[in-house]
Structure formats: structure tokens, C-alpha cells
Coordinates of C-alpha atoms in Angstrom, one line a residue:
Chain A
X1 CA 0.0 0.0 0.0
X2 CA 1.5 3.9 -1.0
X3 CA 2.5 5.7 1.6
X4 CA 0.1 8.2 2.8
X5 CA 0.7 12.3 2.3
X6 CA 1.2 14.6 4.6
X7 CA 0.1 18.1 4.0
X8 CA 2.5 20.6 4.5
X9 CA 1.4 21.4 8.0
X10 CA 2.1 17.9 9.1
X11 CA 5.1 18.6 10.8
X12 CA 3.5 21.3 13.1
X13 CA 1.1 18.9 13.8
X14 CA 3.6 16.4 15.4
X15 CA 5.2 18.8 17.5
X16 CA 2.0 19.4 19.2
X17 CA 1.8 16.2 20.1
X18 CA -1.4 15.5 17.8
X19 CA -3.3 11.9 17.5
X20 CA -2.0 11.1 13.6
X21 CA -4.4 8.7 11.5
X22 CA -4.8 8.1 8.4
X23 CA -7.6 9.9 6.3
X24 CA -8.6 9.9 2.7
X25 CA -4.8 9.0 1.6
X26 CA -3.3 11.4 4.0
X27 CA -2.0 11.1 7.5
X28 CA -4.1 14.1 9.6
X29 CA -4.5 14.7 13.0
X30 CA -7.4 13.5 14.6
X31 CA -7.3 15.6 18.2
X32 CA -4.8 18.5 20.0
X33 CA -5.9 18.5 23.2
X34 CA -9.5 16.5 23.0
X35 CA -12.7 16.3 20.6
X36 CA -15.0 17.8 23.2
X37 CA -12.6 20.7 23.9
X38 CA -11.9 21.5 20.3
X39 CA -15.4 20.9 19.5
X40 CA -16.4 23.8 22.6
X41 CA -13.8 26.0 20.9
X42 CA -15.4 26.2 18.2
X43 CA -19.3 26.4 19.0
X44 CA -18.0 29.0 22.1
X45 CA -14.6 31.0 20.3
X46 CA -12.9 29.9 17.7
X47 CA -10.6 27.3 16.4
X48 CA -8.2 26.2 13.4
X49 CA -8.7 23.2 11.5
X50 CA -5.7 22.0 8.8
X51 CA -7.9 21.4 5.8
X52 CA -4.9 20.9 3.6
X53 CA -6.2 17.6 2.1
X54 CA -8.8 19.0 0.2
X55 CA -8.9 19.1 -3.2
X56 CA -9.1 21.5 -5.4
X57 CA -9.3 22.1 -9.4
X58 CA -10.0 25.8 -11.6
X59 CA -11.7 25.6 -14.6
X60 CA -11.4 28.6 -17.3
X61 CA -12.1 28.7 -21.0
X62 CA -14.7 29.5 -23.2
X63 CA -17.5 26.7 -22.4
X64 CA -16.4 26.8 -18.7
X65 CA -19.9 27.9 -16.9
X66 CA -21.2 25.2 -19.9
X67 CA -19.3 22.5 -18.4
X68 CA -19.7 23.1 -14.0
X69 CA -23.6 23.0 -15.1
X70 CA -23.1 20.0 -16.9
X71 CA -21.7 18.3 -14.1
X72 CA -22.5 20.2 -11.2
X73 CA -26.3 19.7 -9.4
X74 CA -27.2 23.4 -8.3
X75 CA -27.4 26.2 -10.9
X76 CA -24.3 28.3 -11.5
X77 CA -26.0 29.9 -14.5
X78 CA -25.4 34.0 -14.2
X79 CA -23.9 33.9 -11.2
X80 CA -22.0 36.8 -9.9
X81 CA -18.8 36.7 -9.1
X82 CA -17.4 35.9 -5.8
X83 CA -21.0 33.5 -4.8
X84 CA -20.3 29.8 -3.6
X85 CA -22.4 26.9 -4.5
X86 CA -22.8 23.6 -2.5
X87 CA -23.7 20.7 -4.8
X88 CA -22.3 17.6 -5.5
X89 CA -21.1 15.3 -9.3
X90 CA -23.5 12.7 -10.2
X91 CA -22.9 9.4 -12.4
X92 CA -26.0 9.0 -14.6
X93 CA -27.6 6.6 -12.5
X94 CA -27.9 9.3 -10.0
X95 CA -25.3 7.8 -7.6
X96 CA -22.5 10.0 -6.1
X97 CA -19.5 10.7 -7.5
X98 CA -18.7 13.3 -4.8
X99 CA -20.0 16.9 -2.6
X100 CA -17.9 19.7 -3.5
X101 CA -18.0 23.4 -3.5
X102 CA -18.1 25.4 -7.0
X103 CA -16.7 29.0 -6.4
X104 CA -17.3 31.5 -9.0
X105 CA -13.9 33.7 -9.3
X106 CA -15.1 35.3 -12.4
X107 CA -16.4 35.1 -15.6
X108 CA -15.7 31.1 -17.0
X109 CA -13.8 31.1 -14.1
X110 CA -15.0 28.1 -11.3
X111 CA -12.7 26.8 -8.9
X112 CA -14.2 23.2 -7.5
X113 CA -13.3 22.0 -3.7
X114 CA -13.7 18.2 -3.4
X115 CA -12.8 15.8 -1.2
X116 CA -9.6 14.6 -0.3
X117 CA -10.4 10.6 -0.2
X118 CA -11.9 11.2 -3.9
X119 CA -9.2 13.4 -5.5
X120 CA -8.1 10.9 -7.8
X121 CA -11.7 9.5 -8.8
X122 CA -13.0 13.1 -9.0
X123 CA -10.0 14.3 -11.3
X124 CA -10.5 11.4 -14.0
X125 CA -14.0 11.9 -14.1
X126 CA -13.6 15.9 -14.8
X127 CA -11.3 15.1 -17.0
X128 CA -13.7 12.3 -18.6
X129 CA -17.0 14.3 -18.5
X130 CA -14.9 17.1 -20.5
X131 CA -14.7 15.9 -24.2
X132 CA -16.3 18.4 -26.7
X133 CA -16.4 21.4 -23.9
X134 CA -13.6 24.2 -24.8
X135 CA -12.6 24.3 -21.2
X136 CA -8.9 24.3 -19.7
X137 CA -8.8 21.9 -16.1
X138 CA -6.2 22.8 -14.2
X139 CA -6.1 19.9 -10.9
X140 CA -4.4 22.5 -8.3
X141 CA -4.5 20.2 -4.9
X142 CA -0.7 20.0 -5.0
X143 CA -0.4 23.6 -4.8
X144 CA -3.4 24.9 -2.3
X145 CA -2.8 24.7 1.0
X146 CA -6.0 25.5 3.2
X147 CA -7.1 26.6 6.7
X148 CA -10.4 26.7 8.1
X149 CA -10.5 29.6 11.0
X150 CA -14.3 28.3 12.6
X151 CA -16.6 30.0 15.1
X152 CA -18.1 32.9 16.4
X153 CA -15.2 34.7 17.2
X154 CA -13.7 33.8 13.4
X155 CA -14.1 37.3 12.1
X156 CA -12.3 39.2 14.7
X157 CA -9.2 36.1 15.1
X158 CA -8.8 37.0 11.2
X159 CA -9.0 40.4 11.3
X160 CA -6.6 40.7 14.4
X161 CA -3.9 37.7 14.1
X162 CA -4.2 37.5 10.2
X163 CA -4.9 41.1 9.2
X164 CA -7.7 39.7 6.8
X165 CA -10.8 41.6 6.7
X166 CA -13.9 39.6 6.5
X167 CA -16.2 41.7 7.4
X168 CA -17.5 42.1 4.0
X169 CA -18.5 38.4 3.1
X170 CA -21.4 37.0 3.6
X171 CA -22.1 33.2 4.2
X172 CA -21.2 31.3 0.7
X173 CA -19.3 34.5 -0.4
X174 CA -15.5 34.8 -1.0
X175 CA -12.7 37.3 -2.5
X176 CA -9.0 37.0 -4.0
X177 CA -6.8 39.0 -2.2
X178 CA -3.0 39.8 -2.6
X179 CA -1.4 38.4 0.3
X180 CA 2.7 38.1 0.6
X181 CA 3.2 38.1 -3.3
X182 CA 0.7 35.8 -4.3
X183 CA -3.5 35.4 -4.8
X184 CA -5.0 33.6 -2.0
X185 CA -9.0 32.7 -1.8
X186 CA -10.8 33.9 1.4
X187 CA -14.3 32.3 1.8
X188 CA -17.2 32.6 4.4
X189 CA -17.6 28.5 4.9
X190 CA -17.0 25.9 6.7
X191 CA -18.0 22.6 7.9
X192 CA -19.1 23.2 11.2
X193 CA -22.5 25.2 11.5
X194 CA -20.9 28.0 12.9
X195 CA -19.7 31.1 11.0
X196 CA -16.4 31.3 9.7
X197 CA -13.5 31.6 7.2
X198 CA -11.3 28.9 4.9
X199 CA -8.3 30.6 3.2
X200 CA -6.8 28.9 0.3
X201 CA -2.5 29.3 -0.2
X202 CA 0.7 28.5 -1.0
X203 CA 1.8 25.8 1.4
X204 CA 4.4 29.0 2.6
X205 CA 1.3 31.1 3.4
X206 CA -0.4 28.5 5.0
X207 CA 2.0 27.6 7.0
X208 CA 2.9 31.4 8.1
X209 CA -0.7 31.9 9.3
X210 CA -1.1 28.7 11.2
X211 CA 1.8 29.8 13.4
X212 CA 0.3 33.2 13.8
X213 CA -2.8 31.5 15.2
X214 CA -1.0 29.6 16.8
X215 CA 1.2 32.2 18.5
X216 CA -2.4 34.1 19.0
X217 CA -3.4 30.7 21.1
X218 CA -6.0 30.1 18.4
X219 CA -7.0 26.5 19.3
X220 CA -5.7 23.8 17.0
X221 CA -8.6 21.4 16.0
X222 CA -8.3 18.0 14.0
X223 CA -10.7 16.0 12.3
X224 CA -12.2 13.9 15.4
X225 CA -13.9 17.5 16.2
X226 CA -14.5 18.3 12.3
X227 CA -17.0 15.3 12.3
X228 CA -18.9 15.9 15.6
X229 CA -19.7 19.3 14.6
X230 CA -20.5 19.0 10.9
X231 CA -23.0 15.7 12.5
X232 CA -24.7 18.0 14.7
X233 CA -25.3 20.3 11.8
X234 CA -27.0 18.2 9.6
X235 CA -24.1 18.0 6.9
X236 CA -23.4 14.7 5.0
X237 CA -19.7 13.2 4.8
X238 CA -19.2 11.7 1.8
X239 CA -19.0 7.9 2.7
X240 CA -21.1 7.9 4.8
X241 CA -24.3 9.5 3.9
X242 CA -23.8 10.2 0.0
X243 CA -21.8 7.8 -2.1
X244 CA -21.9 6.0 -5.6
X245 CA -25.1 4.3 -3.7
X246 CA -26.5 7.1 -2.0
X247 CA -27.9 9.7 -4.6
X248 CA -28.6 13.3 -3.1
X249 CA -32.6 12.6 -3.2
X250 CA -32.0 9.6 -0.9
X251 CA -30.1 11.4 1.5
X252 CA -32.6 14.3 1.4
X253 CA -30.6 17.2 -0.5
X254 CA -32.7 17.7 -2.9
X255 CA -32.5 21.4 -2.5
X256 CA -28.8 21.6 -4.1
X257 CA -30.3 19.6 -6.9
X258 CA -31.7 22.1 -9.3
X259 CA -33.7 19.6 -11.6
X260 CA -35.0 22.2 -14.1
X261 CA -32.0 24.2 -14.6
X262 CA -31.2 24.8 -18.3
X263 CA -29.3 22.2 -20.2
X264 CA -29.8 20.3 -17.4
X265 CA -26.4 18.0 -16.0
X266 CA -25.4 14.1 -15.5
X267 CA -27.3 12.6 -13.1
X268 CA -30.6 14.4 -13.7
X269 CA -32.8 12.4 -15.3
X270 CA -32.2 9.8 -12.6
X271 CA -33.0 12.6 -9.6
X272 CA -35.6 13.3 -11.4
X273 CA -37.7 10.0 -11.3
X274 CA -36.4 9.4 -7.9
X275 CA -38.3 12.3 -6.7
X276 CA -41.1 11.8 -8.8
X277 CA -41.6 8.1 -7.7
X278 CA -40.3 8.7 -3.7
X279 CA -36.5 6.7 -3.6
X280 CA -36.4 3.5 -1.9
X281 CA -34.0 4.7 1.1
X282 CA -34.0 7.8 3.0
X283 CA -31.9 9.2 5.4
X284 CA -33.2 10.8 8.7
X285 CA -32.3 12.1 11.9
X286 CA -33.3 9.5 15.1
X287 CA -32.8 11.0 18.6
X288 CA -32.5 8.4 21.6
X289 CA -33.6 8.5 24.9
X290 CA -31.0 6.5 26.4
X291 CA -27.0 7.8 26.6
X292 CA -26.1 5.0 24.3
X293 CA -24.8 5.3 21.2
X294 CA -25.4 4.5 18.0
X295 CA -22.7 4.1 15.4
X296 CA -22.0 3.4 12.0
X297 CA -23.1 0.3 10.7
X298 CA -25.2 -0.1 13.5
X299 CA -29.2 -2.0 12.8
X300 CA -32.2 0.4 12.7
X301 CA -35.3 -1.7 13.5
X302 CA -38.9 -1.2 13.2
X303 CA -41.8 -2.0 15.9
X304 CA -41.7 -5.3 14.7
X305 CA -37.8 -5.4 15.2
X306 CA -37.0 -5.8 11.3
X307 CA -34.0 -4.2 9.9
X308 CA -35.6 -1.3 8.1
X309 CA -32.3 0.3 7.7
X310 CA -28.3 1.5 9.0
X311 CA -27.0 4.1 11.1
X312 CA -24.3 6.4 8.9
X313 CA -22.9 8.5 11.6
X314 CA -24.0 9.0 15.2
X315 CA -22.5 10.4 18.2
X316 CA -23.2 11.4 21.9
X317 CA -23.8 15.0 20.9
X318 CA -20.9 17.3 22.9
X319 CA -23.3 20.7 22.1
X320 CA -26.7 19.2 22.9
X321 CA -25.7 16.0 25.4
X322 CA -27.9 13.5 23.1
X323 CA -27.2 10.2 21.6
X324 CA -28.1 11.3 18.1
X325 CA -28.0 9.2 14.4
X326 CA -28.5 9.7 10.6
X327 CA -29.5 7.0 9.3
X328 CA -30.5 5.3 5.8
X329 CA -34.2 3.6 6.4
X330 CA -36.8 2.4 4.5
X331 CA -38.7 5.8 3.0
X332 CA -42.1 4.7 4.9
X333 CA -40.8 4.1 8.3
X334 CA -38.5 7.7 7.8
X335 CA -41.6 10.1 8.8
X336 CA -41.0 13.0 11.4
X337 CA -42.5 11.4 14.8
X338 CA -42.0 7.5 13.3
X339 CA -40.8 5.4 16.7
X340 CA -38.1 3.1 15.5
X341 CA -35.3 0.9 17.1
X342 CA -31.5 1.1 17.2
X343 CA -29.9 -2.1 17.8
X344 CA -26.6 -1.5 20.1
X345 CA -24.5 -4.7 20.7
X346 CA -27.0 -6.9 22.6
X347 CA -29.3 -4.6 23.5
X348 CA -32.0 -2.5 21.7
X349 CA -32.9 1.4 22.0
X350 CA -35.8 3.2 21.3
X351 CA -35.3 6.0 18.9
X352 CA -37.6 8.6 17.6
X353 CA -36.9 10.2 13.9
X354 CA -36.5 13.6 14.0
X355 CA -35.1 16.6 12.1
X356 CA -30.9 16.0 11.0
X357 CA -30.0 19.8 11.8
X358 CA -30.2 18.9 15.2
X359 CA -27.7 22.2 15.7
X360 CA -29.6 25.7 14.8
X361 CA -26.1 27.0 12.6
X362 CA -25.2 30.0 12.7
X363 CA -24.5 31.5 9.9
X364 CA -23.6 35.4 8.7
X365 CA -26.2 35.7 6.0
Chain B
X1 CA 3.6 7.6 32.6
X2 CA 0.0 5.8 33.4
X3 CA -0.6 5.1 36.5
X4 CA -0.5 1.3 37.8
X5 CA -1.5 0.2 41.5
X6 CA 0.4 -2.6 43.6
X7 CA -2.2 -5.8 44.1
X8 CA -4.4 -5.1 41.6
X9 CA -4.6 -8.0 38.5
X10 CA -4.8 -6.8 35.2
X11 CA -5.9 -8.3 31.8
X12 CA -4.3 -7.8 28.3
X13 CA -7.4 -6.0 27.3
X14 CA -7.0 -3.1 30.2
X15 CA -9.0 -4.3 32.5
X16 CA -8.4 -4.5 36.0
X17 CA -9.5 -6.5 39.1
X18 CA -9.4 -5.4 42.8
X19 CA -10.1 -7.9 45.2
X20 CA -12.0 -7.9 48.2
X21 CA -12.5 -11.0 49.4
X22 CA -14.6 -12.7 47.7
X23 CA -15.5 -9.8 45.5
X24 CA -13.9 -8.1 42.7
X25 CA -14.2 -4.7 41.7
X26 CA -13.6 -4.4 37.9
X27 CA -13.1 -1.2 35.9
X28 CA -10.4 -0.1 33.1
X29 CA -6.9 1.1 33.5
X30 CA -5.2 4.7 33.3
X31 CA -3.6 3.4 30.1
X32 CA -6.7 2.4 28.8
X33 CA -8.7 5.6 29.9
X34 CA -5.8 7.8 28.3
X35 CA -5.8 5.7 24.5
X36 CA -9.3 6.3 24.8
X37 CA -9.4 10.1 25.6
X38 CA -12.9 11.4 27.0
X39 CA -15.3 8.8 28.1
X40 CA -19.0 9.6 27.0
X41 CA -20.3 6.3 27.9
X42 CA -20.1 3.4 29.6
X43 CA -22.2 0.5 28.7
X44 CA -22.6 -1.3 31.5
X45 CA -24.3 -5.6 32.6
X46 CA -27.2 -5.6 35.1
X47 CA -27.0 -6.8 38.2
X48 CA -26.9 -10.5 38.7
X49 CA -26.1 -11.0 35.4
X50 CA -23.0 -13.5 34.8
X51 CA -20.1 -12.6 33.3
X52 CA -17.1 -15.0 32.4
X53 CA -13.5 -15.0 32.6
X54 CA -12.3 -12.9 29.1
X55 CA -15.6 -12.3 27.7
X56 CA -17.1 -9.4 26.8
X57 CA -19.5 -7.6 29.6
X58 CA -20.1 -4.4 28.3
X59 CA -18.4 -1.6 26.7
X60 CA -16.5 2.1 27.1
X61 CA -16.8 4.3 24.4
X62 CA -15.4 8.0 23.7
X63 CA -16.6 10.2 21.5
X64 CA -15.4 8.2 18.3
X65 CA -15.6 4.6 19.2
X66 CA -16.6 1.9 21.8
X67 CA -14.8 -0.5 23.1
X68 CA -15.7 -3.7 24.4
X69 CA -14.9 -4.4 27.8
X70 CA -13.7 -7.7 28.9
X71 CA -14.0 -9.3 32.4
X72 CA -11.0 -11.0 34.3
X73 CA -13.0 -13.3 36.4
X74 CA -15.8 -15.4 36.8
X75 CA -19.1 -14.7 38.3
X76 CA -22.1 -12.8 39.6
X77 CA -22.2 -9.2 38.9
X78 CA -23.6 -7.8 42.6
X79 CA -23.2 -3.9 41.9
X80 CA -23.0 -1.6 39.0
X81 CA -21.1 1.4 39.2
X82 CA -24.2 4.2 38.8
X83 CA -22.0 7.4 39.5
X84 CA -21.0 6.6 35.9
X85 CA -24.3 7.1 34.2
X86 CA -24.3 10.6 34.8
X87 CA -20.9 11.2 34.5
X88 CA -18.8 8.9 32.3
X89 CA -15.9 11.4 32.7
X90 CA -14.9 9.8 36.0
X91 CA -13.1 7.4 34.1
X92 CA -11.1 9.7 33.1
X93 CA -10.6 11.4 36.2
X94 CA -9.7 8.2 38.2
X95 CA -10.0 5.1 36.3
X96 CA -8.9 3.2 39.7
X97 CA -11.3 5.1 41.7
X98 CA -14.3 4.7 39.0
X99 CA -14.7 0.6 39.2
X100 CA -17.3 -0.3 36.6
X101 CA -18.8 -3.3 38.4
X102 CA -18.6 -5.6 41.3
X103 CA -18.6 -9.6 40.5
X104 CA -19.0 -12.2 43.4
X105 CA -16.3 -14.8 41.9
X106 CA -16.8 -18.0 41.3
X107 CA -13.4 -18.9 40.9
X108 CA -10.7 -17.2 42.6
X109 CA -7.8 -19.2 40.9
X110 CA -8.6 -17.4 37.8
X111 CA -6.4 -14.4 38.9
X112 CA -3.6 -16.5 38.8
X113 CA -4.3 -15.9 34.9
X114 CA -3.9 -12.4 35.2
X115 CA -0.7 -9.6 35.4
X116 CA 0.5 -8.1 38.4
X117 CA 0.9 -4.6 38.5
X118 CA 4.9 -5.1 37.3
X119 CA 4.3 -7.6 34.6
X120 CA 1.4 -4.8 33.5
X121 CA 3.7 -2.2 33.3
X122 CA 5.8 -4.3 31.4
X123 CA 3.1 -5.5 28.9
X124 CA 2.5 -1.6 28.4
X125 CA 6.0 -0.7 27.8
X126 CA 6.3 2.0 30.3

């Protein structure tokens, strides 16, 4: 088996004494000083998360806002300049290829943030999806380094430790600025349901500003925190609740799927019926009432205890002290209210569906 | 440095046993408790259910994973630890301290199966 990468924070990350593990091909750090104190940094303050592993592509050329439609779910048609879009790649059968971002720089100008674990599937099937379109792809996640400053006290940490003025953006907005010598990408996203900042670089830059924040005692956060607070938020992981099985109907993000967009895009006609005819699966929220807690893989039953479906993530929520799911049922049991059964090691737990933004985020809109 | 205490026994899996008399208080090491990081839950048997020598009885979990918890001796479980249910931390705070549950053994020579507190360190590597 290759060897994993390292981004080019990985040394810092040693010598503060991170938990290392492997993630999507790379070795990342998991926790700094603890998932439930990171994950309090950043719902109370703010905190830093090494997001270096993402990936990252910029497509320009004459047929360029042709071809993110044409692959792309949500509707980047007349945009203006500097909006994000969430949305994800979809084969033709409506499966998953991946969740990205699409960020509008400027006129057939979109620069695509993907997921580290599918860099080399997602690069082969822009490249693939690309015959015909007159449209230059340039695959940049060798060159981007990238930080996510997250929380409510994002705006001021970047303003004061960074000298980055944020002020301006709104929630899904961005701006190139000149930083150092070179163009860097400042956005108003993140992964986390709380406001905040990620800041595309050189590895150089990067790794400048992480020592500022870290000099500033900006708290270092790895991806054990990342996962509890994008959970509690309602927001999918690819893997777990989209993937070439799971299409964005099933797991109920229908609203980044824009079926009626012009020229409609791959994947369409497929969303299209699934919506029309209700998908088989669906993923839901289930709350508890018991501390136990489910996890992935684990047996959702009905009444009757049959398996009507999976867990796909679930924690013991750190914000809202709940033992809390998504998880893939059978569409008729997945109704708001619906009592169902979670099956933990020998014993089962009742579990009610519920809403899966079981955080309110909070967002600068 | 975890800690380890003189005359307790101690399993492979990080469990421990403290005897007293005929009873055994069970519960998971500092090593174990510090590889874990914060405990959110502990998943502990009922009372008088039977547990046996190096099979499962329950579980620890932190915020990413559970672990199963395996017991070092045979017999009757006579006491849970409750403190625990509303505050799983305390394994963290004092994993010697926070016992997990109390067995009446059936079969005391089974400790003879078990590590000493030196040959635990050693199994560790500290």
C-alpha cells in the first residue's frame, strides 16, 4: 500500500503532540488536546482546523460555466462573481461521484473543492465528462494549501492575528486577495454550523498563518472534532451519507439539486424520477432516549424489530448532550415522529426520527 | 507515565481487578482511559447477570468509538457502578477510583491468569 501524504502542515502537527491517523490517503490529526474541547472552541470562540487535504481544481475557457452546469447539481447559471455553490457530481444513475463546492472567481472562471479521499476518482471523471467542452482543467490540490479559521469569534481572530478583513463576506461569499506576493482565496464557509472563514495558499502562506494562530493561542482542531460538529449540523460526509449508492434525493438534499436548470447536467434524469416516484431509502435524523450510542453500521429496527435500515454516523452530541443518528431507512418508516429501534450490541434502544440539523447553525447571512 | 497500583490483577485488554475477598471490583486502567481520551459512555451488565472470565460484559466508548470491555474473572455481577451514568468522565478522572462493576467470583484461581501490577507495566511498555 502507498504511503500516505502529509500536508504541508504535518510537521507542526507532530510537534504538538497530535493523535496522527490516516484519512482519505493522508495522515491528519485526529485531536490537540480533546474532541470535546476543540469541539467547545469552536461552537463558544474559535478554532483552526488543517484542511490541507482537500482538493481543489480551476476551470477557465470559453465553455467553462457550460461545463460546472453540466456536471455540477445546483445552478451556476449567471452567477456573480465571488458567490459559492454547494452541490455535489452525479454518475447518470444518480449515484454520487462526490459533494464539493463550486466557487465563482469570475467570468468562466470556477474553482471546485472536493474531497480529499476522492481526489483521484474526481480528477479522472472531470477530465472524462470534459470531451467536446472548450474548457482548460487545471487539478491545483498540490499547490493549495488550506485553513479553516471556525466559530463565532472567526471574524475578529482573522482580522486581528491574520490582518484579513472579513467583514465584507457573507455566508457562501468569497474574495482574492493579494497576500505576501501571491493570490489567496478567502471564503465565508466551513464545515461546522458555525460562522467562519477557509483561506486557500501557497503551502508558505499556510504555513505562516497557522503559526500566527497559533502564537495568538487560536486552538488547534483535527478532524475527530470536524466530524462531531458538521454531524450536529445536519451536513453529509461523503462515505457515509452520500456515495456512488447514495444519490442526493436519498439522503434528502434535494435542494442543491436544481432539476429544471437549463441544459440540465449528468445525473438528472435519474433525480428526477427518484423524486417523482419517492427513492427506496431515505436518510433521517433519530434521537434516543438513552445515553447509548449509536454508530456506523449499526441496525435500525422497526416495531416489529425488522431491519428497516443503517445508522451512517451517530455520536453522543458534545453541544446538545444527546445520543443522536443519521441513518438510511426504508422511506415509509423515515416520517417525522416515526418510533423506530436502534440495535446496540446486545441490547435495543428506542429511537424517535427527528429533524438531522439537530444544531440551529449560525451562519452570517 | 500511566498510573499502575500494587495488588491489583490486570488483563491484556486493560481491564483491571481489585479484590476484596470474595469480590472483585472491575473497571479499566489509566492506560486504557488515556488511548481512549474522553469517556461519553459506559455501557454497562445488570446486576446478577453472569459474566465469564475474558468475555465481553459491556463496553466504554469515547466520543469516536466503543470498546468492548472484557472481564478477568468469573461470576455474579452484585453492583454496578451508577455514578457513571451521569458522568462517564470519571473514568477519566480516576480510572482506579471509577470501578465499573462488582462480581462475586466464582473462581478465585482465575487471577492467577492475570498480570501483576509489574508484569502490566511491562506488557505496556512504560
Amino acid at each position: 500500500m502507498a504511503e500516505n501524504k502529509k500536508t504541508c502542515l504535518y510537521d507542526k502537527h507532530v510537534a504538538l503532540g497530535a493523535l496522527m491517523s490516516p484519512f482519505g490517503g493522508f495522515d491528519m490529526p485526529i485531536q490537540y488536546a480533546g474532541i470535546i474541547e476543540e469541539h467547545n472552541a469552536v461552537r463558544n470562540h474559535v478554532g483552526v482546523f488543517d484542511v490541507s487535504h482537500m482538493g481543489e481544481s480551476r476551470i477557465t475557457g470559453p465553455d467553462a460555466e457550460k461545463y460546472v452546469n453540466h456536471i455540477f447539481t445546483n445552478n451556476v447559471w449567471d452567477a456573480p462573481t465571488g458567490k459559492i455553490f454547494y452541490g455535489m457530481m452525479l454518475y447518470p444513475d444518480g449515484g454520487t461521484v462526490d459533494d464539493l463546492l463550486v466557487y465563482k472567481l469570475g467570468e468562466n472562471d470556477y474553482f471546485l473543492v472536493y474531497n480529499a479521499a476522492n481526489i483521484d476518482k474526481d480528477v479522472a471523471w472531470i477530465d472524462e465528462q470534459s470531451t467536446g467542452y472548450d474548457v482548460k482543467l487545471d487539478h491545483q490540490s498540490d499547490y493549495y494549501g488550506q485553513l479553516a479559521v471556525q466559530g463565532p469569534e472567526a471574524e475578529k481572530t482573522l482580522k486581528e492575528v491574520l490582518g484579513i478583513d472579513g467583514s465584507d463576506l457573507t455566508f457562501y461569499t468569497h474574495k482574492e486577495l493579494e497576500h505576501d506576493g501571491e493570490t489567496i482565496i478567502v471564503s465565508r464557509t466551513g464545515y461546522t454550523g458555525e460562522d467562519g472563514f477557509e483561506i486557500y495558499a501557497s503551502h508558505k502562506v499556510i504555513v505562516e498563518m497557522w503559526d500566527k494562530l497559533m502564537a495568538a493561542g487560536v486552538q488547534p482542531c483535527g478532524l475527530g472534532c470536524r466530524d462531531t460538529l458538521r454531524f450536529e449540523a445536519g451536513l453529509p460526509l461523503y462515505g457515509d451519507e452520500l456515495s456512488k449508492d447514495i444519490s442526493p434525493i436519498t439522503a434528502t438534499l434535494g435542494m442543491f439539486v436544481k432539476l429544471d436548470k437549463q441544459g440540465g447536467f449528468i445525473g438528472r434524469d435519474a433525480c428526477a424520477k427518484q423524486k417523482a416516484e419517492g427513492s427506496p431509502k431515505k436518510l433521517v435524523g433519530l434521537e434516543l432516549h438513552d445515553r447509548a450510542i449509536p454508530r456506523h453500521g449499526y441496525d435500525v429496527l422497526d416495531a416489529d424489530d425488522n431491519v428497516v435500515g443503517y445508522v451512517t454516523t451517530g455520536y453522543h452530541s458534545i453541544t446538545l448532550d444527546k445520543s443522536l443518528a443519521f441513518a438510511l431507512v426504508d422511506r415509509p418508516v423515515g416520517t417525522l415522529g416515526n418510533e423506530l429501534k436502534v440495535k446496540i450490541r446486545k441490547k435495543v434502544f428506542p429511537a424517535t426520527v427527528v429533524k438531522k440539523r439537530f444544531y440551529q447553525a449560525k451562519y452570517k447571512k | 507515565m500511566s498510573k499502575i497500583i500494587d495488588g491489583l490483577y490486570y488483563t491484556e485488554s486493560h481491564e483491571y481487578v481489585k479484590v476484596d475477598g470474595d469480590y472483585g471490583y472491575v473497571g479499566i486502567t489509566d492506560y486504557a482511559q488515556k488511548e481512549l481520551g474522553n469517556v461519553v459512555y459506559v455501557d454497562m451488565p445488570d446486576v446478577d447477570d453472569e459474566v465469564a472470565a475474558g468475555e465481553e460484559f459491556g463496553a466504554v466508548e469515547s466520543v469516536k468509538a466503543a470498546s468492548d470491555l472484557n472481564s478477568p474473572v468469573s461470576g455474579t455481577v452484585v453492583e454496578v457502578n451508577e455514578a457513571l451514568e451521569d458522568d462517564p468522565g470519571l473514568v477519566n478522572k480516576d480510572a482506579y477510583g471509577s470501578w465499573i462493576m462488582k462480581v462475586q467470583m466464582s473462581d478465585k484461581s482465575e487471577l492467577d491468569n492475570l498480570m501483576d501490577a509489574a508484569a502490566y507495566k511491562a506488557f505496556i511498555g512504560e
